[in-house]
């Protein structure tokens, strides 16, 4: 069911010039008008009109909303579109939408039978709108779960499957995300001169974005430390590249170290 289909059905059944919905956008705490030519009209939910529609609870003439009261952003829009009847759609004490009807084609006023019919239909609209919203939320939740699964797989593939072995050291590693997907990263890699490179990093944020940033850092870091023997220069170049590919809201903290198995010296830096 869609608000436009309901509006078109009512224009045919009640013979009105136009019928349209104002639906509540829960994420932004605003109401949006939905009708061809009206899409994009957004009104804040604290507009007096909505509180009054909820208080009345039944279909009411639009004139009752503006008599002895100045125009609000919402009533100014409805005046412009020649609204004649306001039908609140209430679900569990909350105003989820408002059905708005224009002039009757015949020019006559709405009858008591019209008003009673609309009052009955508004209850069905409330159920339909709520079900549609819950269905949309279920779809969005499913998409989020799919994204988290992809991020989880990326993160799992980035972590080393096996740890380096040597007579000179023992290594153990473990990470446990606080949520389904974290931004933690560690890795080990042998360098051309026999040194062991080690990195521990934490990327800001969670989910797919964090996992992708970790993959970029891993690729850049490995390339830099294998081609530049100066540790400071390698990490400085890595930092420059990461800065160029991320926004100001994204960042990573990192400790990188190289262990010389011959001299048993550990050289490290943090960034």
PDB file of C-alpha atoms in Angstrom:
ATOM      1  CA  UNK A   1       0.000   0.000   0.000  1.00  0.00           C
ATOM      2  CA  UNK A   2       1.259   3.518  -0.683  1.00  0.00           C
ATOM      3  CA  UNK A   3       0.010   6.916   0.407  1.00  0.00           C
ATOM      4  CA  UNK A   4      -0.412   7.933  -3.225  1.00  0.00           C
ATOM      5  CA  UNK A   5      -2.555   4.891  -4.018  1.00  0.00           C
ATOM      6  CA  UNK A   6      -4.779   5.660  -1.021  1.00  0.00           C
ATOM      7  CA  UNK A   7      -5.055   9.275  -2.136  1.00  0.00           C
ATOM      8  CA  UNK A   8      -6.010   8.355  -5.695  1.00  0.00           C
ATOM      9  CA  UNK A   9      -8.582   5.812  -4.452  1.00  0.00           C
ATOM     10  CA  UNK A  10     -10.228   8.413  -2.218  1.00  0.00           C
ATOM     11  CA  UNK A  11     -10.421  10.988  -5.001  1.00  0.00           C
ATOM     12  CA  UNK A  12     -12.350   8.437  -7.057  1.00  0.00           C
ATOM     13  CA  UNK A  13     -14.609   7.182  -4.256  1.00  0.00           C
ATOM     14  CA  UNK A  14     -15.393  10.519  -2.567  1.00  0.00           C
ATOM     15  CA  UNK A  15     -15.195  12.607  -5.750  1.00  0.00           C
ATOM     16  CA  UNK A  16     -12.755  15.141  -4.363  1.00  0.00           C
ATOM     17  CA  UNK A  17     -10.365  17.230  -6.410  1.00  0.00           C
ATOM     18  CA  UNK A  18      -7.319  16.011  -4.534  1.00  0.00           C
ATOM     19  CA  UNK A  19      -6.330  13.855  -1.569  1.00  0.00           C
ATOM     20  CA  UNK A  20      -2.852  13.611  -0.129  1.00  0.00           C
ATOM     21  CA  UNK A  21      -0.973  12.471   2.935  1.00  0.00           C
ATOM     22  CA  UNK A  22       1.391  14.050   5.377  1.00  0.00           C
ATOM     23  CA  UNK A  23       3.460  11.217   6.818  1.00  0.00           C
ATOM     24  CA  UNK A  24       5.812  11.246   9.767  1.00  0.00           C
ATOM     25  CA  UNK A  25       9.508  10.749   9.140  1.00  0.00           C
ATOM     26  CA  UNK A  26      10.574   9.115  12.405  1.00  0.00           C
ATOM     27  CA  UNK A  27      14.288   9.409  11.710  1.00  0.00           C
ATOM     28  CA  UNK A  28      14.181  13.200  11.236  1.00  0.00           C
ATOM     29  CA  UNK A  29      11.243  14.110  13.495  1.00  0.00           C
ATOM     30  CA  UNK A  30       9.505  15.843  10.600  1.00  0.00           C
ATOM     31  CA  UNK A  31       6.439  15.384   8.431  1.00  0.00           C
ATOM     32  CA  UNK A  32       6.594  15.090   4.645  1.00  0.00           C
ATOM     33  CA  UNK A  33       3.798  15.847   2.178  1.00  0.00           C
ATOM     34  CA  UNK A  34       3.306  13.103  -0.375  1.00  0.00           C
ATOM     35  CA  UNK A  35       1.565  13.901  -3.627  1.00  0.00           C
ATOM     36  CA  UNK A  36       2.750  14.537  -7.148  1.00  0.00           C
ATOM     37  CA  UNK A  37       3.864  18.145  -7.134  1.00  0.00           C
ATOM     38  CA  UNK A  38       4.141  18.269  -3.344  1.00  0.00           C
ATOM     39  CA  UNK A  39       7.036  15.894  -2.782  1.00  0.00           C
ATOM     40  CA  UNK A  40       9.809  17.645  -0.963  1.00  0.00           C
ATOM     41  CA  UNK A  41       7.572  19.801   1.245  1.00  0.00           C
ATOM     42  CA  UNK A  42       8.928  19.121   4.747  1.00  0.00           C
ATOM     43  CA  UNK A  43       7.479  20.526   7.958  1.00  0.00           C
ATOM     44  CA  UNK A  44       8.889  20.200  11.482  1.00  0.00           C
ATOM     45  CA  UNK A  45       6.904  17.929  13.780  1.00  0.00           C
ATOM     46  CA  UNK A  46       6.544  20.674  16.411  1.00  0.00           C
ATOM     47  CA  UNK A  47       4.220  22.660  14.104  1.00  0.00           C
ATOM     48  CA  UNK A  48       1.048  23.428  16.091  1.00  0.00           C
ATOM     49  CA  UNK A  49      -1.102  21.847  13.366  1.00  0.00           C
ATOM     50  CA  UNK A  50       0.050  18.305  14.216  1.00  0.00           C
ATOM     51  CA  UNK A  51      -0.588  18.641  17.945  1.00  0.00           C
ATOM     52  CA  UNK A  52      -4.071  19.954  17.191  1.00  0.00           C
ATOM     53  CA  UNK A  53      -4.790  17.116  14.750  1.00  0.00           C
ATOM     54  CA  UNK A  54      -3.763  14.600  17.407  1.00  0.00           C
ATOM     55  CA  UNK A  55      -5.894  16.349  20.039  1.00  0.00           C
ATOM     56  CA  UNK A  56      -8.982  16.315  17.819  1.00  0.00           C
ATOM     57  CA  UNK A  57      -8.501  12.676  16.836  1.00  0.00           C
ATOM     58  CA  UNK A  58     -11.307  12.712  14.242  1.00  0.00           C
ATOM     59  CA  UNK A  59     -11.905  14.220  10.798  1.00  0.00           C
ATOM     60  CA  UNK A  60     -12.329  17.980  11.123  1.00  0.00           C
ATOM     61  CA  UNK A  61     -12.893  20.864   8.752  1.00  0.00           C
ATOM     62  CA  UNK A  62      -9.669  22.646   7.900  1.00  0.00           C
ATOM     63  CA  UNK A  63     -11.251  25.982   8.771  1.00  0.00           C
ATOM     64  CA  UNK A  64     -11.317  24.926  12.430  1.00  0.00           C
ATOM     65  CA  UNK A  65      -7.505  24.821  12.406  1.00  0.00           C
ATOM     66  CA  UNK A  66      -7.058  28.394  11.216  1.00  0.00           C
ATOM     67  CA  UNK A  67      -9.990  30.301  12.694  1.00  0.00           C
ATOM     68  CA  UNK A  68      -8.801  32.893  15.220  1.00  0.00           C
ATOM     69  CA  UNK A  69      -5.221  31.686  14.775  1.00  0.00           C
ATOM     70  CA  UNK A  70      -2.370  32.822  12.556  1.00  0.00           C
ATOM     71  CA  UNK A  71      -1.003  30.559   9.843  1.00  0.00           C
ATOM     72  CA  UNK A  72       1.759  28.106  10.683  1.00  0.00           C
ATOM     73  CA  UNK A  73       4.117  26.673   8.022  1.00  0.00           C
ATOM     74  CA  UNK A  74       1.818  23.650   7.706  1.00  0.00           C
ATOM     75  CA  UNK A  75      -1.499  25.469   7.564  1.00  0.00           C
ATOM     76  CA  UNK A  76      -0.020  27.953   5.091  1.00  0.00           C
ATOM     77  CA  UNK A  77       0.772  25.054   2.726  1.00  0.00           C
ATOM     78  CA  UNK A  78      -2.705  23.559   3.186  1.00  0.00           C
ATOM     79  CA  UNK A  79      -4.372  26.900   2.548  1.00  0.00           C
ATOM     80  CA  UNK A  80      -2.423  27.203  -0.663  1.00  0.00           C
ATOM     81  CA  UNK A  81      -3.640  23.761  -1.752  1.00  0.00           C
ATOM     82  CA  UNK A  82      -7.283  24.444  -0.807  1.00  0.00           C
ATOM     83  CA  UNK A  83      -7.504  21.790   1.893  1.00  0.00           C
ATOM     84  CA  UNK A  84     -11.047  21.315   3.208  1.00  0.00           C
ATOM     85  CA  UNK A  85     -10.929  18.264   5.512  1.00  0.00           C
ATOM     86  CA  UNK A  86      -8.245  17.009   7.897  1.00  0.00           C
ATOM     87  CA  UNK A  87      -8.273  13.304   8.855  1.00  0.00           C
ATOM     88  CA  UNK A  88      -5.780  12.326  11.600  1.00  0.00           C
ATOM     89  CA  UNK A  89      -4.251   8.840  11.307  1.00  0.00           C
ATOM     90  CA  UNK A  90      -3.350   7.752  14.833  1.00  0.00           C
ATOM     91  CA  UNK A  91      -1.594   4.589  15.936  1.00  0.00           C
ATOM     92  CA  UNK A  92      -1.068   3.795  19.638  1.00  0.00           C
ATOM     93  CA  UNK A  93      -1.526   7.412  20.629  1.00  0.00           C
ATOM     94  CA  UNK A  94       0.901   8.757  18.017  1.00  0.00           C
ATOM     95  CA  UNK A  95       0.027  10.825  14.958  1.00  0.00           C
ATOM     96  CA  UNK A  96       1.641   8.752  12.200  1.00  0.00           C
ATOM     97  CA  UNK A  97       0.033  10.596   9.284  1.00  0.00           C
ATOM     98  CA  UNK A  98      -2.664  13.059   8.281  1.00  0.00           C
ATOM     99  CA  UNK A  99      -4.989  12.534   5.338  1.00  0.00           C
ATOM    100  CA  UNK A 100      -5.938  15.816   3.689  1.00  0.00           C
ATOM    101  CA  UNK A 101      -8.853  16.251   1.305  1.00  0.00           C
ATOM    102  CA  UNK A 102      -9.571  19.109  -1.044  1.00  0.00           C
ATOM    103  CA  UNK A 103     -12.846  20.394  -2.450  1.00  0.00           C
ATOM    104  CA  UNK A 104     -15.532  17.994  -3.607  1.00  0.00           C
ATOM    105  CA  UNK A 105     -15.939  17.996  -7.368  1.00  0.00           C
ATOM    106  CA  UNK A 106     -19.633  18.751  -6.904  1.00  0.00           C
ATOM    107  CA  UNK A 107     -18.864  21.768  -4.744  1.00  0.00           C
ATOM    108  CA  UNK A 108     -20.928  20.347  -1.841  1.00  0.00           C
ATOM    109  CA  UNK A 109     -19.620  20.043   1.689  1.00  0.00           C
ATOM    110  CA  UNK A 110     -18.567  16.748   3.231  1.00  0.00           C
ATOM    111  CA  UNK A 111     -21.506  14.883   4.759  1.00  0.00           C
ATOM    112  CA  UNK A 112     -21.748  13.161   8.122  1.00  0.00           C
ATOM    113  CA  UNK A 113     -21.579   9.846   6.247  1.00  0.00           C
ATOM    114  CA  UNK A 114     -18.343  10.961   4.570  1.00  0.00           C
ATOM    115  CA  UNK A 115     -16.817  11.917   7.901  1.00  0.00           C
ATOM    116  CA  UNK A 116     -17.844   8.622   9.585  1.00  0.00           C
ATOM    117  CA  UNK A 117     -16.442   6.628   6.669  1.00  0.00           C
ATOM    118  CA  UNK A 118     -13.138   8.490   6.830  1.00  0.00           C
ATOM    119  CA  UNK A 119     -12.944   7.994  10.610  1.00  0.00           C
ATOM    120  CA  UNK A 120     -13.297   4.240  10.077  1.00  0.00           C
ATOM    121  CA  UNK A 121     -10.809   4.197   7.216  1.00  0.00           C
ATOM    122  CA  UNK A 122      -8.240   6.168   9.221  1.00  0.00           C
ATOM    123  CA  UNK A 123      -7.897   3.212  11.611  1.00  0.00           C
ATOM    124  CA  UNK A 124      -7.161   0.943   8.653  1.00  0.00           C
ATOM    125  CA  UNK A 125      -4.710   3.488   7.283  1.00  0.00           C
ATOM    126  CA  UNK A 126      -2.906   3.538  10.631  1.00  0.00           C
ATOM    127  CA  UNK A 127      -2.433  -0.237  10.567  1.00  0.00           C
ATOM    128  CA  UNK A 128      -1.349  -0.185   6.915  1.00  0.00           C
ATOM    129  CA  UNK A 129       1.146   2.643   7.429  1.00  0.00           C
ATOM    130  CA  UNK A 130       2.603   1.042  10.558  1.00  0.00           C
ATOM    131  CA  UNK A 131       2.963  -2.323   8.809  1.00  0.00           C
ATOM    132  CA  UNK A 132       4.634  -0.644   5.846  1.00  0.00           C
ATOM    133  CA  UNK A 133       7.065   1.152   8.165  1.00  0.00           C
ATOM    134  CA  UNK A 134       7.873  -2.055  10.052  1.00  0.00           C
ATOM    135  CA  UNK A 135       8.417  -3.865   6.761  1.00  0.00           C
ATOM    136  CA  UNK A 136      10.791  -1.135   5.589  1.00  0.00           C
ATOM    137  CA  UNK A 137      12.670  -1.296   8.895  1.00  0.00           C
ATOM    138  CA  UNK A 138      12.967  -5.081   8.511  1.00  0.00           C
ATOM    139  CA  UNK A 139      14.436  -4.639   5.022  1.00  0.00           C
ATOM    140  CA  UNK A 140      16.912  -2.043   6.276  1.00  0.00           C
ATOM    141  CA  UNK A 141      17.896  -4.302   9.173  1.00  0.00           C
ATOM    142  CA  UNK A 142      18.468  -7.173   6.751  1.00  0.00           C
ATOM    143  CA  UNK A 143      20.662  -4.950   4.559  1.00  0.00           C
ATOM    144  CA  UNK A 144      22.637  -3.904   7.640  1.00  0.00           C
ATOM    145  CA  UNK A 145      23.134  -7.545   8.632  1.00  0.00           C
ATOM    146  CA  UNK A 146      24.383  -8.323   5.130  1.00  0.00           C
ATOM    147  CA  UNK A 147      26.797  -5.394   5.295  1.00  0.00           C
ATOM    148  CA  UNK A 148      28.058  -6.555   8.689  1.00  0.00           C
ATOM    149  CA  UNK A 149      28.583 -10.058   7.331  1.00  0.00           C
ATOM    150  CA  UNK A 150      30.668  -8.658   4.471  1.00  0.00           C
ATOM    151  CA  UNK A 151      32.661  -6.476   6.896  1.00  0.00           C
ATOM    152  CA  UNK A 152      33.168  -9.435   9.236  1.00  0.00           C
ATOM    153  CA  UNK A 153      34.499 -11.549   6.374  1.00  0.00           C
ATOM    154  CA  UNK A 154      36.844  -8.772   5.209  1.00  0.00           C
ATOM    155  CA  UNK A 155      38.170  -8.314   8.726  1.00  0.00           C
ATOM    156  CA  UNK A 156      38.676 -12.058   9.179  1.00  0.00           C
ATOM    157  CA  UNK A 157      40.618 -12.289   5.920  1.00  0.00           C
ATOM    158  CA  UNK A 158      42.887  -9.382   6.888  1.00  0.00           C
ATOM    159  CA  UNK A 159      44.082 -10.966  10.118  1.00  0.00           C
ATOM    160  CA  UNK A 160      46.965 -13.451   9.755  1.00  0.00           C
ATOM    161  CA  UNK A 161      45.881 -17.091   9.636  1.00  0.00           C
ATOM    162  CA  UNK A 162      49.255 -18.304  10.927  1.00  0.00           C
ATOM    163  CA  UNK A 163      51.799 -16.584  13.158  1.00  0.00           C
ATOM    164  CA  UNK A 164      55.552 -16.418  12.492  1.00  0.00           C
ATOM    165  CA  UNK A 165      57.761 -19.051  14.158  1.00  0.00           C
ATOM    166  CA  UNK A 166      61.402 -18.614  15.135  1.00  0.00           C
ATOM    167  CA  UNK A 167      63.879 -19.925  17.692  1.00  0.00           C
ATOM    168  CA  UNK A 168      64.341 -16.293  18.763  1.00  0.00           C
ATOM    169  CA  UNK A 169      60.789 -15.460  19.798  1.00  0.00           C
ATOM    170  CA  UNK A 170      57.291 -16.720  20.585  1.00  0.00           C
ATOM    171  CA  UNK A 171      54.226 -14.849  19.329  1.00  0.00           C
ATOM    172  CA  UNK A 172      50.598 -15.103  20.389  1.00  0.00           C
ATOM    173  CA  UNK A 173      47.760 -12.890  19.171  1.00  0.00           C
ATOM    174  CA  UNK A 174      44.050 -12.558  19.883  1.00  0.00           C
ATOM    175  CA  UNK A 175      41.342 -10.013  19.184  1.00  0.00           C
ATOM    176  CA  UNK A 176      37.702  -9.906  20.269  1.00  0.00           C
ATOM    177  CA  UNK A 177      35.444  -7.187  18.779  1.00  0.00           C
ATOM    178  CA  UNK A 178      33.169  -5.485  21.312  1.00  0.00           C
ATOM    179  CA  UNK A 179      30.466  -5.641  18.625  1.00  0.00           C
ATOM    180  CA  UNK A 180      29.929  -7.796  15.576  1.00  0.00           C
ATOM    181  CA  UNK A 181      32.605  -5.964  13.623  1.00  0.00           C
ATOM    182  CA  UNK A 182      35.393  -3.871  15.080  1.00  0.00           C
ATOM    183  CA  UNK A 183      38.202  -1.787  13.655  1.00  0.00           C
ATOM    184  CA  UNK A 184      41.059  -3.661  15.315  1.00  0.00           C
ATOM    185  CA  UNK A 185      43.914  -4.914  13.170  1.00  0.00           C
ATOM    186  CA  UNK A 186      47.211  -6.684  13.752  1.00  0.00           C
ATOM    187  CA  UNK A 187      49.655  -8.310  11.376  1.00  0.00           C
ATOM    188  CA  UNK A 188      53.155  -9.717  11.024  1.00  0.00           C
ATOM    189  CA  UNK A 189      55.367  -9.904   7.950  1.00  0.00           C
ATOM    190  CA  UNK A 190      58.940 -10.923   7.241  1.00  0.00           C
ATOM    191  CA  UNK A 191      61.051  -8.225   5.609  1.00  0.00           C
ATOM    192  CA  UNK A 192      63.733  -8.763   2.949  1.00  0.00           C
ATOM    193  CA  UNK A 193      66.584  -8.311   5.471  1.00  0.00           C
ATOM    194  CA  UNK A 194      65.151 -10.963   7.789  1.00  0.00           C
ATOM    195  CA  UNK A 195      63.591  -8.561  10.272  1.00  0.00           C
ATOM    196  CA  UNK A 196      60.066  -9.181  11.496  1.00  0.00           C
ATOM    197  CA  UNK A 197      57.533  -6.365  10.972  1.00  0.00           C
ATOM    198  CA  UNK A 198      54.680  -6.103  13.484  1.00  0.00           C
ATOM    199  CA  UNK A 199      51.665  -3.794  13.443  1.00  0.00           C
ATOM    200  CA  UNK A 200      48.812  -3.207  15.868  1.00  0.00           C
ATOM    201  CA  UNK A 201      46.170  -0.693  14.780  1.00  0.00           C
ATOM    202  CA  UNK A 202      42.712   0.514  15.696  1.00  0.00           C
ATOM    203  CA  UNK A 203      40.555   2.161  13.035  1.00  0.00           C
ATOM    204  CA  UNK A 204      37.842   4.629  14.027  1.00  0.00           C
ATOM    205  CA  UNK A 205      34.287   3.468  13.487  1.00  0.00           C
ATOM    206  CA  UNK A 206      32.768   0.057  12.967  1.00  0.00           C
ATOM    207  CA  UNK A 207      31.243  -1.934  10.156  1.00  0.00           C
ATOM    208  CA  UNK A 208      32.103  -2.062   6.486  1.00  0.00           C
ATOM    209  CA  UNK A 209      33.746   1.374   6.386  1.00  0.00           C
ATOM    210  CA  UNK A 210      36.231   0.443   9.129  1.00  0.00           C
ATOM    211  CA  UNK A 211      36.986  -2.924   7.513  1.00  0.00           C
ATOM    212  CA  UNK A 212      37.696  -1.287   4.152  1.00  0.00           C
ATOM    213  CA  UNK A 213      39.987   1.297   5.752  1.00  0.00           C
ATOM    214  CA  UNK A 214      41.924  -1.486   7.478  1.00  0.00           C
ATOM    215  CA  UNK A 215      42.397  -3.235   4.131  1.00  0.00           C
ATOM    216  CA  UNK A 216      43.736  -0.015   2.592  1.00  0.00           C
ATOM    217  CA  UNK A 217      46.128   0.567   5.497  1.00  0.00           C
ATOM    218  CA  UNK A 218      47.379  -3.009   5.258  1.00  0.00           C
ATOM    219  CA  UNK A 219      48.133  -2.723   1.535  1.00  0.00           C
ATOM    220  CA  UNK A 220      49.863   0.668   1.874  1.00  0.00           C
ATOM    221  CA  UNK A 221      51.869  -0.327   4.942  1.00  0.00           C
ATOM    222  CA  UNK A 222      53.178  -3.575   3.461  1.00  0.00           C
ATOM    223  CA  UNK A 223      54.270  -1.821   0.274  1.00  0.00           C
ATOM    224  CA  UNK A 224      56.033   0.976   2.141  1.00  0.00           C
ATOM    225  CA  UNK A 225      57.959  -1.065   4.704  1.00  0.00           C
ATOM    226  CA  UNK A 226      59.187  -3.498   2.041  1.00  0.00           C
ATOM    227  CA  UNK A 227      60.496  -0.750  -0.240  1.00  0.00           C
ATOM    228  CA  UNK A 228      61.855   1.732   2.290  1.00  0.00           C
ATOM    229  CA  UNK A 229      64.407   0.551   4.820  1.00  0.00           C
ATOM    230  CA  UNK A 230      64.061   3.683   6.926  1.00  0.00           C
ATOM    231  CA  UNK A 231      61.227   2.937   9.329  1.00  0.00           C
ATOM    232  CA  UNK A 232      60.346   6.596   9.947  1.00  0.00           C
ATOM    233  CA  UNK A 233      60.090   7.312   6.226  1.00  0.00           C
ATOM    234  CA  UNK A 234      57.958   4.212   5.614  1.00  0.00           C
ATOM    235  CA  UNK A 235      55.453   5.122   8.316  1.00  0.00           C
ATOM    236  CA  UNK A 236      55.491   8.789   7.283  1.00  0.00           C
ATOM    237  CA  UNK A 237      54.595   7.796   3.700  1.00  0.00           C
ATOM    238  CA  UNK A 238      51.887   5.466   5.000  1.00  0.00           C
ATOM    239  CA  UNK A 239      50.412   8.296   7.038  1.00  0.00           C
ATOM    240  CA  UNK A 240      50.405  10.606   4.014  1.00  0.00           C
ATOM    241  CA  UNK A 241      48.646   8.076   1.805  1.00  0.00           C
ATOM    242  CA  UNK A 242      46.024   7.282   4.466  1.00  0.00           C
ATOM    243  CA  UNK A 243      45.354  11.000   4.984  1.00  0.00           C
ATOM    244  CA  UNK A 244      44.722  11.429   1.268  1.00  0.00           C
ATOM    245  CA  UNK A 245      42.148   8.616   1.000  1.00  0.00           C
ATOM    246  CA  UNK A 246      40.131   9.312   4.158  1.00  0.00           C
ATOM    247  CA  UNK A 247      37.820  12.060   5.356  1.00  0.00           C
ATOM    248  CA  UNK A 248      38.540  14.179   8.411  1.00  0.00           C
ATOM    249  CA  UNK A 249      36.156  11.998  10.462  1.00  0.00           C
ATOM    250  CA  UNK A 250      38.155   8.829   9.781  1.00  0.00           C
ATOM    251  CA  UNK A 251      41.481   7.959  11.340  1.00  0.00           C
ATOM    252  CA  UNK A 252      43.528   5.079  12.687  1.00  0.00           C
ATOM    253  CA  UNK A 253      45.943   4.791  15.593  1.00  0.00           C
ATOM    254  CA  UNK A 254      48.836   2.411  15.030  1.00  0.00           C
ATOM    255  CA  UNK A 255      52.020   1.015  16.530  1.00  0.00           C
ATOM    256  CA  UNK A 256      54.521  -0.444  14.070  1.00  0.00           C
ATOM    257  CA  UNK A 257      57.694  -2.257  15.104  1.00  0.00           C
ATOM    258  CA  UNK A 258      60.540  -4.147  13.465  1.00  0.00           C
ATOM    259  CA  UNK A 259      62.446  -6.840  15.328  1.00  0.00           C
ATOM    260  CA  UNK A 260      66.000  -7.675  14.264  1.00  0.00           C
ATOM    261  CA  UNK A 261      66.492 -11.360  15.016  1.00  0.00           C
ATOM    262  CA  UNK A 262      70.267 -11.070  14.840  1.00  0.00           C
ATOM    263  CA  UNK A 263      70.862  -8.074  17.119  1.00  0.00           C
ATOM    264  CA  UNK A 264      67.633  -8.637  19.079  1.00  0.00           C
ATOM    265  CA  UNK A 265      66.814  -4.957  18.765  1.00  0.00           C
ATOM    266  CA  UNK A 266      63.244  -3.704  18.482  1.00  0.00           C
ATOM    267  CA  UNK A 267      62.663  -0.432  16.627  1.00  0.00           C
ATOM    268  CA  UNK A 268      59.157   0.990  16.821  1.00  0.00           C
ATOM    269  CA  UNK A 269      57.025   4.036  16.179  1.00  0.00           C
ATOM    270  CA  UNK A 270      53.439   5.023  16.874  1.00  0.00           C
ATOM    271  CA  UNK A 271      51.191   7.205  14.745  1.00  0.00           C
TER     272      UNK A 271
END
